[in-house]
Short mmCIF file of C-alpha atoms and ligand atoms in Angstrom, two decimals:
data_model
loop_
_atom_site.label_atom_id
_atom_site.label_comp_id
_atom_site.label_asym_id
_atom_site.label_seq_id
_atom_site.Cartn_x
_atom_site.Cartn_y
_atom_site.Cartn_z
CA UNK A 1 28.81 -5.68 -0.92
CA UNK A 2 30.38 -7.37 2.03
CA UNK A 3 33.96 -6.47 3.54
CA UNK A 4 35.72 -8.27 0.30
CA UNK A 5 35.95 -10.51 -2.41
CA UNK A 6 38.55 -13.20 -2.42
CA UNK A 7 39.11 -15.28 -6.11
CA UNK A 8 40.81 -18.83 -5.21
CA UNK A 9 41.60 -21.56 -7.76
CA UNK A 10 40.01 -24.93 -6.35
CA UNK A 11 41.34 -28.41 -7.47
CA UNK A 12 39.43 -31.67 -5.96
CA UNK A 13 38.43 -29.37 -2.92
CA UNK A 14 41.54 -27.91 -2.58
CA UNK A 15 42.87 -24.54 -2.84
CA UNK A 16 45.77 -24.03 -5.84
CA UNK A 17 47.64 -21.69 -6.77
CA UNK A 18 45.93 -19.40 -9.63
CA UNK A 19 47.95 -19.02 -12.51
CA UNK A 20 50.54 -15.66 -11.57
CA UNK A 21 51.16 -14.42 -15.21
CA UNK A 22 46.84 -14.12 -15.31
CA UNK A 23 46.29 -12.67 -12.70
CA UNK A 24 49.30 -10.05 -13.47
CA UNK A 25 48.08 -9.69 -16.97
CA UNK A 26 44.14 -8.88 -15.46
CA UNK A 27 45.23 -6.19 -12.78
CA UNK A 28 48.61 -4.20 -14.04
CA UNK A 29 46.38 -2.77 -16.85
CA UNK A 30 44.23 -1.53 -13.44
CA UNK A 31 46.95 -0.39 -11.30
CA UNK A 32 46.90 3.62 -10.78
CA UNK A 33 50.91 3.36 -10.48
CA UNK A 34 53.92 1.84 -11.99
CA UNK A 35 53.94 -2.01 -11.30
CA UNK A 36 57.71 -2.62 -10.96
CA UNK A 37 58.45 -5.54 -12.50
CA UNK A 38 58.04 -8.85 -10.38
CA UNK A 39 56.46 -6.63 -7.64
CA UNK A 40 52.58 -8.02 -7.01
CA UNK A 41 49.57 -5.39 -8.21
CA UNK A 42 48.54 -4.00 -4.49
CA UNK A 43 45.75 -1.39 -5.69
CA UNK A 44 43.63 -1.16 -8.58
CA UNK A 45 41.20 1.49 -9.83
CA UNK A 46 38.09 1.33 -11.73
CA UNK A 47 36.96 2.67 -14.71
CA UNK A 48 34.04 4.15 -12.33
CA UNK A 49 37.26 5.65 -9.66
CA UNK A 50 36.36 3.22 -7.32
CA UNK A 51 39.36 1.40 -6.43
CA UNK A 52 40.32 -1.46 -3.95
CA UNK A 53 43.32 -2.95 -1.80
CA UNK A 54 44.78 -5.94 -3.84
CA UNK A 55 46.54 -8.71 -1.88
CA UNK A 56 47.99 -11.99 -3.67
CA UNK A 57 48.43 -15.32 -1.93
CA UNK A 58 47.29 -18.39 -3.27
CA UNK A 59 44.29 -16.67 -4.60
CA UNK A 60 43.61 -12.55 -4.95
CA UNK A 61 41.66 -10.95 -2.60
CA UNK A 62 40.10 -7.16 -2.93
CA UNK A 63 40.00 -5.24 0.51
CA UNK A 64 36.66 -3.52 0.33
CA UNK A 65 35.85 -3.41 -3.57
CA UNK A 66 33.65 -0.48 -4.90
CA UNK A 67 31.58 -1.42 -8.11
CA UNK A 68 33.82 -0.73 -10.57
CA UNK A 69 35.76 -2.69 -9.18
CA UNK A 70 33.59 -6.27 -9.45
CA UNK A 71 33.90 -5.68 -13.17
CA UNK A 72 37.58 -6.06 -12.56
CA UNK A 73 36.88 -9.17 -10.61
CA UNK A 74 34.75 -10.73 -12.82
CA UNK A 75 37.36 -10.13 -15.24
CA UNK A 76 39.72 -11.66 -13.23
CA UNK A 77 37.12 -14.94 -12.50
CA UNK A 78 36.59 -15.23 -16.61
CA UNK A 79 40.40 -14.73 -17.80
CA UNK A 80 41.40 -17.64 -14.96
CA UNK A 81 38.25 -19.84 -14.22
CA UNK A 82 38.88 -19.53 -10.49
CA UNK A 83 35.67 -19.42 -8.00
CA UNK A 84 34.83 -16.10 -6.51
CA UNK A 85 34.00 -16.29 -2.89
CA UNK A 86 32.11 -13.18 -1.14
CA UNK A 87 33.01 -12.61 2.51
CA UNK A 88 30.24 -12.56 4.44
CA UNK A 89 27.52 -13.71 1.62
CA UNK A 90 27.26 -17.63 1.10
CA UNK A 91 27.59 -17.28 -1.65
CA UNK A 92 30.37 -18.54 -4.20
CA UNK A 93 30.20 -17.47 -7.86
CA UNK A 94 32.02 -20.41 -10.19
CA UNK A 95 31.75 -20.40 -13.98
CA UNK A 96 31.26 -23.41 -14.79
CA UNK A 97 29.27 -26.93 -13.64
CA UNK A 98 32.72 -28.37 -13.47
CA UNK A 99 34.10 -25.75 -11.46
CA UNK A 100 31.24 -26.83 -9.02
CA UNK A 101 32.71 -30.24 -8.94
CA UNK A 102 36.46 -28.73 -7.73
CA UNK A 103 34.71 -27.00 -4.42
CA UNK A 104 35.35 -28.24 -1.07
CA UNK A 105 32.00 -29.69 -0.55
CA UNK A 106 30.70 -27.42 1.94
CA UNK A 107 30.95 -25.02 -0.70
CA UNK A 108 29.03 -26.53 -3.53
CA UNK A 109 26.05 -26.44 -2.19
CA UNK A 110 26.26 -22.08 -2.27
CA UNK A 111 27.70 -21.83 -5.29
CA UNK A 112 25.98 -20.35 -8.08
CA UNK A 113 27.44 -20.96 -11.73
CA UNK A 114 27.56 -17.35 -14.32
CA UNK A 115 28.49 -18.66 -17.66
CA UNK A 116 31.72 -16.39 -18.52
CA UNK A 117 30.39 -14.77 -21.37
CA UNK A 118 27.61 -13.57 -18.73
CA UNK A 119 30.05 -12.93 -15.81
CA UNK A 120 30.34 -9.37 -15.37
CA UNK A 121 30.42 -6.79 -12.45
CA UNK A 122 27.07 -6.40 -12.38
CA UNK A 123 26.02 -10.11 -12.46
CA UNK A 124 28.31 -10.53 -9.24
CA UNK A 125 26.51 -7.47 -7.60
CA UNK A 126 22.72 -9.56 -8.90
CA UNK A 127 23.69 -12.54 -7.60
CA UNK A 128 24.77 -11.25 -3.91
CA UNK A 129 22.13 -8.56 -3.58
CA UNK A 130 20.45 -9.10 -0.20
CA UNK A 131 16.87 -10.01 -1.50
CA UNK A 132 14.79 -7.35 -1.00
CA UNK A 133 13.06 -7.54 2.64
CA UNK A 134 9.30 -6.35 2.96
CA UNK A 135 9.21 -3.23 4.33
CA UNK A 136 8.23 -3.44 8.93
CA UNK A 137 5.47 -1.04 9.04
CA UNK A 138 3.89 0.55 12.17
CA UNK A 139 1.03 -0.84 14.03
CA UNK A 140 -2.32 0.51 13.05
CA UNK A 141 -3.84 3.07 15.63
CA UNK A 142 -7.07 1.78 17.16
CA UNK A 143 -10.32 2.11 15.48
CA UNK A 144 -12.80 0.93 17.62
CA UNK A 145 -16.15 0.95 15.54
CA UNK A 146 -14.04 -0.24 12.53
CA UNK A 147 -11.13 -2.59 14.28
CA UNK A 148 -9.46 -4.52 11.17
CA UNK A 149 -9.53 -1.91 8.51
CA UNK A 150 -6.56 -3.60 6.16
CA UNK A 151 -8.51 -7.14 6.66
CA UNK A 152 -11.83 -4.66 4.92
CA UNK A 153 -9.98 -3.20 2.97
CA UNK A 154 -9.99 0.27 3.93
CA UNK A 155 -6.64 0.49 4.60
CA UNK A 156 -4.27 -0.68 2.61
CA UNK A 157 -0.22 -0.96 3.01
CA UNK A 158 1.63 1.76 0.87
CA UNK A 159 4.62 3.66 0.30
CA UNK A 160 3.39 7.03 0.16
CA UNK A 161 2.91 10.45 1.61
CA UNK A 162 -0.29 11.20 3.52
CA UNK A 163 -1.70 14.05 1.79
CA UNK A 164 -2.22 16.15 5.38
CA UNK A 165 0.34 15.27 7.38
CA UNK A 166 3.10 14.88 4.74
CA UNK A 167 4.57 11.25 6.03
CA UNK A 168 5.03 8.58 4.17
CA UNK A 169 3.36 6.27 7.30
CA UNK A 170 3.46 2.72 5.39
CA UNK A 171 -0.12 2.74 5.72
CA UNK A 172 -2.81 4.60 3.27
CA UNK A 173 -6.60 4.89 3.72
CA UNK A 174 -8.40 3.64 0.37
CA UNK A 175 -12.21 4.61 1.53
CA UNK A 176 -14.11 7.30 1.04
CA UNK A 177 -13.36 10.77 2.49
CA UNK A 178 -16.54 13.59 2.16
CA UNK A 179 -16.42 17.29 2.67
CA UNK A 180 -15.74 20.62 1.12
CA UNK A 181 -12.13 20.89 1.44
CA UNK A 182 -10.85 17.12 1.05
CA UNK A 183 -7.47 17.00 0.06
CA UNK A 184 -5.40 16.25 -3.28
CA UNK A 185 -4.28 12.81 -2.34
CA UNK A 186 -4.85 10.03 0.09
CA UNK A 187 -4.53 10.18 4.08
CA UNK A 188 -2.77 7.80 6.25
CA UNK A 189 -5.05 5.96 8.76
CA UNK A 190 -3.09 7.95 11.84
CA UNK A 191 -4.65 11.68 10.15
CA UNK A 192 -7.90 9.50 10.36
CA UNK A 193 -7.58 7.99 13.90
CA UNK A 194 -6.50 11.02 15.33
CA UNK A 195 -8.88 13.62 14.11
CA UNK A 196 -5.81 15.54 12.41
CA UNK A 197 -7.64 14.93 8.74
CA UNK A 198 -11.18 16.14 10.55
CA UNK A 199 -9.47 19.02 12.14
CA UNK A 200 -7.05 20.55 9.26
CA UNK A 201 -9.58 20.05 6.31
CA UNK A 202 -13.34 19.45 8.01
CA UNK A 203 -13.49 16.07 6.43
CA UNK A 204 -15.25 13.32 7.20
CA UNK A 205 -15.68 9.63 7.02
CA UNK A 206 -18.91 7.97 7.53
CA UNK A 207 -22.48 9.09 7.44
CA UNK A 208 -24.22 8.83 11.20
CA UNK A 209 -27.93 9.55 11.07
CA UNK A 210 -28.71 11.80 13.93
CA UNK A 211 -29.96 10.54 17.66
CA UNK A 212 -29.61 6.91 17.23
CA UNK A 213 -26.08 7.26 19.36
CA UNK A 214 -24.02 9.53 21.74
CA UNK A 215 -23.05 12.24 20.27
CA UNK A 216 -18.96 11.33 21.39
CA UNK A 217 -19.91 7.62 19.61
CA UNK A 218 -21.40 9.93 16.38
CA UNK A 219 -18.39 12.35 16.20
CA UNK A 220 -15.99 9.49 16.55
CA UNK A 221 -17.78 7.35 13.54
CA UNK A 222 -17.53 10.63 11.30
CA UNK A 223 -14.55 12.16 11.51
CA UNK A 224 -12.17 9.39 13.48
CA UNK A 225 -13.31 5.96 11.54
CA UNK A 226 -12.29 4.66 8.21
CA UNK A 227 -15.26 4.44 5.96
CA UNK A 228 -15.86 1.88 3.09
CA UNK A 229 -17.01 1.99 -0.52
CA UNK A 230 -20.94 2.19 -0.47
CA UNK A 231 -23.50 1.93 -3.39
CA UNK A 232 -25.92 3.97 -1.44
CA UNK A 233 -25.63 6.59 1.55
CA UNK A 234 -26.98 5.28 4.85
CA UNK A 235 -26.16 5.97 8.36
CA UNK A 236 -24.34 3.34 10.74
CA UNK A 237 -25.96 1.31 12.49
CA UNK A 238 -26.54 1.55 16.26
CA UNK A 239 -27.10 -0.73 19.12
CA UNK A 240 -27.96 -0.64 22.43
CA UNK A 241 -27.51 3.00 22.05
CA UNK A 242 -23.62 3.24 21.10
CA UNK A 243 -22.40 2.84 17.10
CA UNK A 244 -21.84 -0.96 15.93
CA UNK A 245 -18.63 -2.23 15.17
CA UNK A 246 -17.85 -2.33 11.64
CA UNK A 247 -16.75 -6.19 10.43
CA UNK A 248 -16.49 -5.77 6.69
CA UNK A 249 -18.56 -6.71 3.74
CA UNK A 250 -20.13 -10.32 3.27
CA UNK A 251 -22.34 -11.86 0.72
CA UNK A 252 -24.90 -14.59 1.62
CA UNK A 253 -22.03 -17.02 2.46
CA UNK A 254 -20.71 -14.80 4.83
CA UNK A 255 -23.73 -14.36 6.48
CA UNK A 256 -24.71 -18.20 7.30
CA UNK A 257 -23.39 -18.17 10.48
CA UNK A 258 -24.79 -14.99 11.55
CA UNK A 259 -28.75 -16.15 11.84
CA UNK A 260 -29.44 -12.65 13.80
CA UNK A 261 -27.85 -10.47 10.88
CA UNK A 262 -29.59 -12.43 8.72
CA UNK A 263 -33.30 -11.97 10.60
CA UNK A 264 -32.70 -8.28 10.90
CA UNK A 265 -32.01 -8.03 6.95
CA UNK A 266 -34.96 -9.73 6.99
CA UNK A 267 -37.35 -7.43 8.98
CA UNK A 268 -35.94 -4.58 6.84
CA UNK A 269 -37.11 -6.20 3.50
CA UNK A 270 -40.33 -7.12 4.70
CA UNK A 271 -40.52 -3.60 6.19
CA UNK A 272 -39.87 -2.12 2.75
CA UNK A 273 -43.22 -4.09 1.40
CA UNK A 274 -41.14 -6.83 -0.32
CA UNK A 275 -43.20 -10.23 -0.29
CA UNK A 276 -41.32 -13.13 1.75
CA UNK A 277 -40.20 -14.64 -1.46
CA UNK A 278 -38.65 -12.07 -3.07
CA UNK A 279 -36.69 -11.47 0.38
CA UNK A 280 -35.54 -15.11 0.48
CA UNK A 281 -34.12 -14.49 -3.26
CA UNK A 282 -32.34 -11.13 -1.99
CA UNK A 283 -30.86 -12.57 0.59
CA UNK A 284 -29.36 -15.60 -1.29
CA UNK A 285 -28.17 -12.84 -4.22
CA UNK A 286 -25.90 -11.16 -1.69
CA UNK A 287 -22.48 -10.81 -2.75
CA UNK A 288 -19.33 -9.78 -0.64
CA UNK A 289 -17.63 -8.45 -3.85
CA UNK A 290 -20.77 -7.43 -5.99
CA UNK A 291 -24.18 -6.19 -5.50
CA UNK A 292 -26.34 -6.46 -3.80
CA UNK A 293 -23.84 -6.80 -1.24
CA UNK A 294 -24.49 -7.06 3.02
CA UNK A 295 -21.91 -5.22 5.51
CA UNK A 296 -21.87 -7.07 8.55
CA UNK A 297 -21.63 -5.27 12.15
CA UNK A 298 -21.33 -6.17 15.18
CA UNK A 299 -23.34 -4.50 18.88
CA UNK A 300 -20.05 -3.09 21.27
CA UNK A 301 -22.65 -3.57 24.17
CA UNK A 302 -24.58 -7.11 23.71
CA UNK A 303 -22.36 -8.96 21.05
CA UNK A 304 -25.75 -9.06 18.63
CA UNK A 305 -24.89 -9.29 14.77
CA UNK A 306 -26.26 -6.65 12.25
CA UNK A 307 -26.14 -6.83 8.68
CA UNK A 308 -27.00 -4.09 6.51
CA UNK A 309 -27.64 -4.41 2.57
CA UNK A 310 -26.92 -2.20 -0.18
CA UNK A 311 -27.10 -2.01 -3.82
CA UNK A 312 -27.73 0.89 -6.56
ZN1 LIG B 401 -1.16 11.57 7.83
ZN1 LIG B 402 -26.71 -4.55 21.40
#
């Protein structure tokens, strides 16, 4: 809430005097000592105990106000219809479109109007909140067979703790963990890039059929690479004898522009007996967000697309 809190009269864009038996009749009631008569109120206290330095002028202004003490303020605002001004916050708080209309004009343009009956403490505190800002979270570590993991969605932004490391690391990963002692909770993408998650609880991430890659390139798709939601299990595709690169899901729209995913889709159909036209009709059924649906990779080594399809 800003350094203080002035309330100032304003007549035709000009500071006025507020009214001195108001203001005297708002605060003594607030004043944790005896206000000798004729003396100004220099300190009031909430009905919370947080208090604040009081000086009068033309206006009242309250040195550092705790919350209690806006209720006081807003008090203050109703009882005399004056314009309460927040240091450091543009903002002005009048009650009234009228009020507006009194401002110095470089002020009307912040100021907000609070109907009295709705001017309280806590309306004062709404109104000059500092809007929530979105949370800066870390950069991703590298995946390299799975590079954009929040764009597949297997990583998703969160505020939660990863359930091996303990952190709450902005990130969480959403896809599929396997193995006999997988945690109670999800795992932040750093326990997955870093083998901690593989190490700590022998999990694992992706399914690598055996031979078709380096071993390093096989070890790093299972335990180091985020995985993603599959109908059926299948192993990840190689390519020129390292692991593809995982690009995300794509239906038959997706795939247009990939003519080489889409002729290897095809050789697999036709290698699983299906007659061309049934193929055709596969192909132009596939779904990014349903089923069948195609995953679309890409070779590390010669650039070539791969698609695979999968459906229950
Ligand atoms: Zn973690
Ligand atoms: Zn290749």
């Amino acid at each position: 809430m800003g350094s203080g809190i002035y309330v100032h009269a304003f007549r035709d864009g000009d500071v006025v005097p507020m009214d001195a038996t108001a203001v005297r009749e708002v605060l003594v009631p607030y004043a944790p000592y005896d206000v000798p008569d004729g003396e100004p109120v220099e300190w009031v206290r909430a009905a919370d105990g947080s208090d604040a330095d009081v000086y009068l002028h033309l206006g009242v202004s309250f040195d550092r106000p705790g919350p209690g003490v806006l209720d006081i303020v807003a008090e203050l605002a109703r009882r005399t219809g004056a314009a309460i001004v927040l240091l450091g916050d543009p903002t002005v708080i009048v009650t009234s479109e009228e009020d507006v209309r009194q401002l110095p004009e470089d002020l009307r343009a912040r100021a907000v109007v609070v109907p009295p009956a709705a001017l309280t403490g806590q309306a004062i505190e709404q109104v000059v909140r500092p809007r929530p800002q979105p949370r800066r979270r870390p950069l991703l570590p590298p995946f390299p067979y799975h590079p954009d993991p929040v764009a597949t969605g297997s990583v998703r932004a969160a505020d939660e703790p990863c359930a091996c490391c303990g952190h709450d690391q902005g990130w969480i990963y959403t896809g599929p963990v396997y193995g006999e002692d997988v945690p109670d909770g999800r795992l932040c993408p750093y326990c997955v890039a870093y083998g901690t998650a593989a190490r700590r609880h022998g999990v694992f991430f992706n399914d690598v059929a055996a031979g078709r890659m380096p071993d390093e390139a096989a070890r790093q798709i299972c335990e180091r690479t985020p995985g993603f939601a599959t109908w059926q299990d299948w192993g990840w595709p190689a390519h020129c004898g390292d692991g593809a690169v995982f690009l995300g899901a794509a239906g038959a729209r997706e795939l247009r522009p990939y003519p080489d995913a889409l002729d290897q889709l095809r050789r697999e159909c036709a290698a699983w007996g299906w007659p061309d036209g049934t193929v055709e009709e596969f192909l132009a059924a596939l779904d990014k967000d349903g089923q069948p649906t195609g995953y679309l990779f890409r070779c590390r080594v010669c650039g070539t697309h791969l698609a695979r399809a999968d459906f229950t």
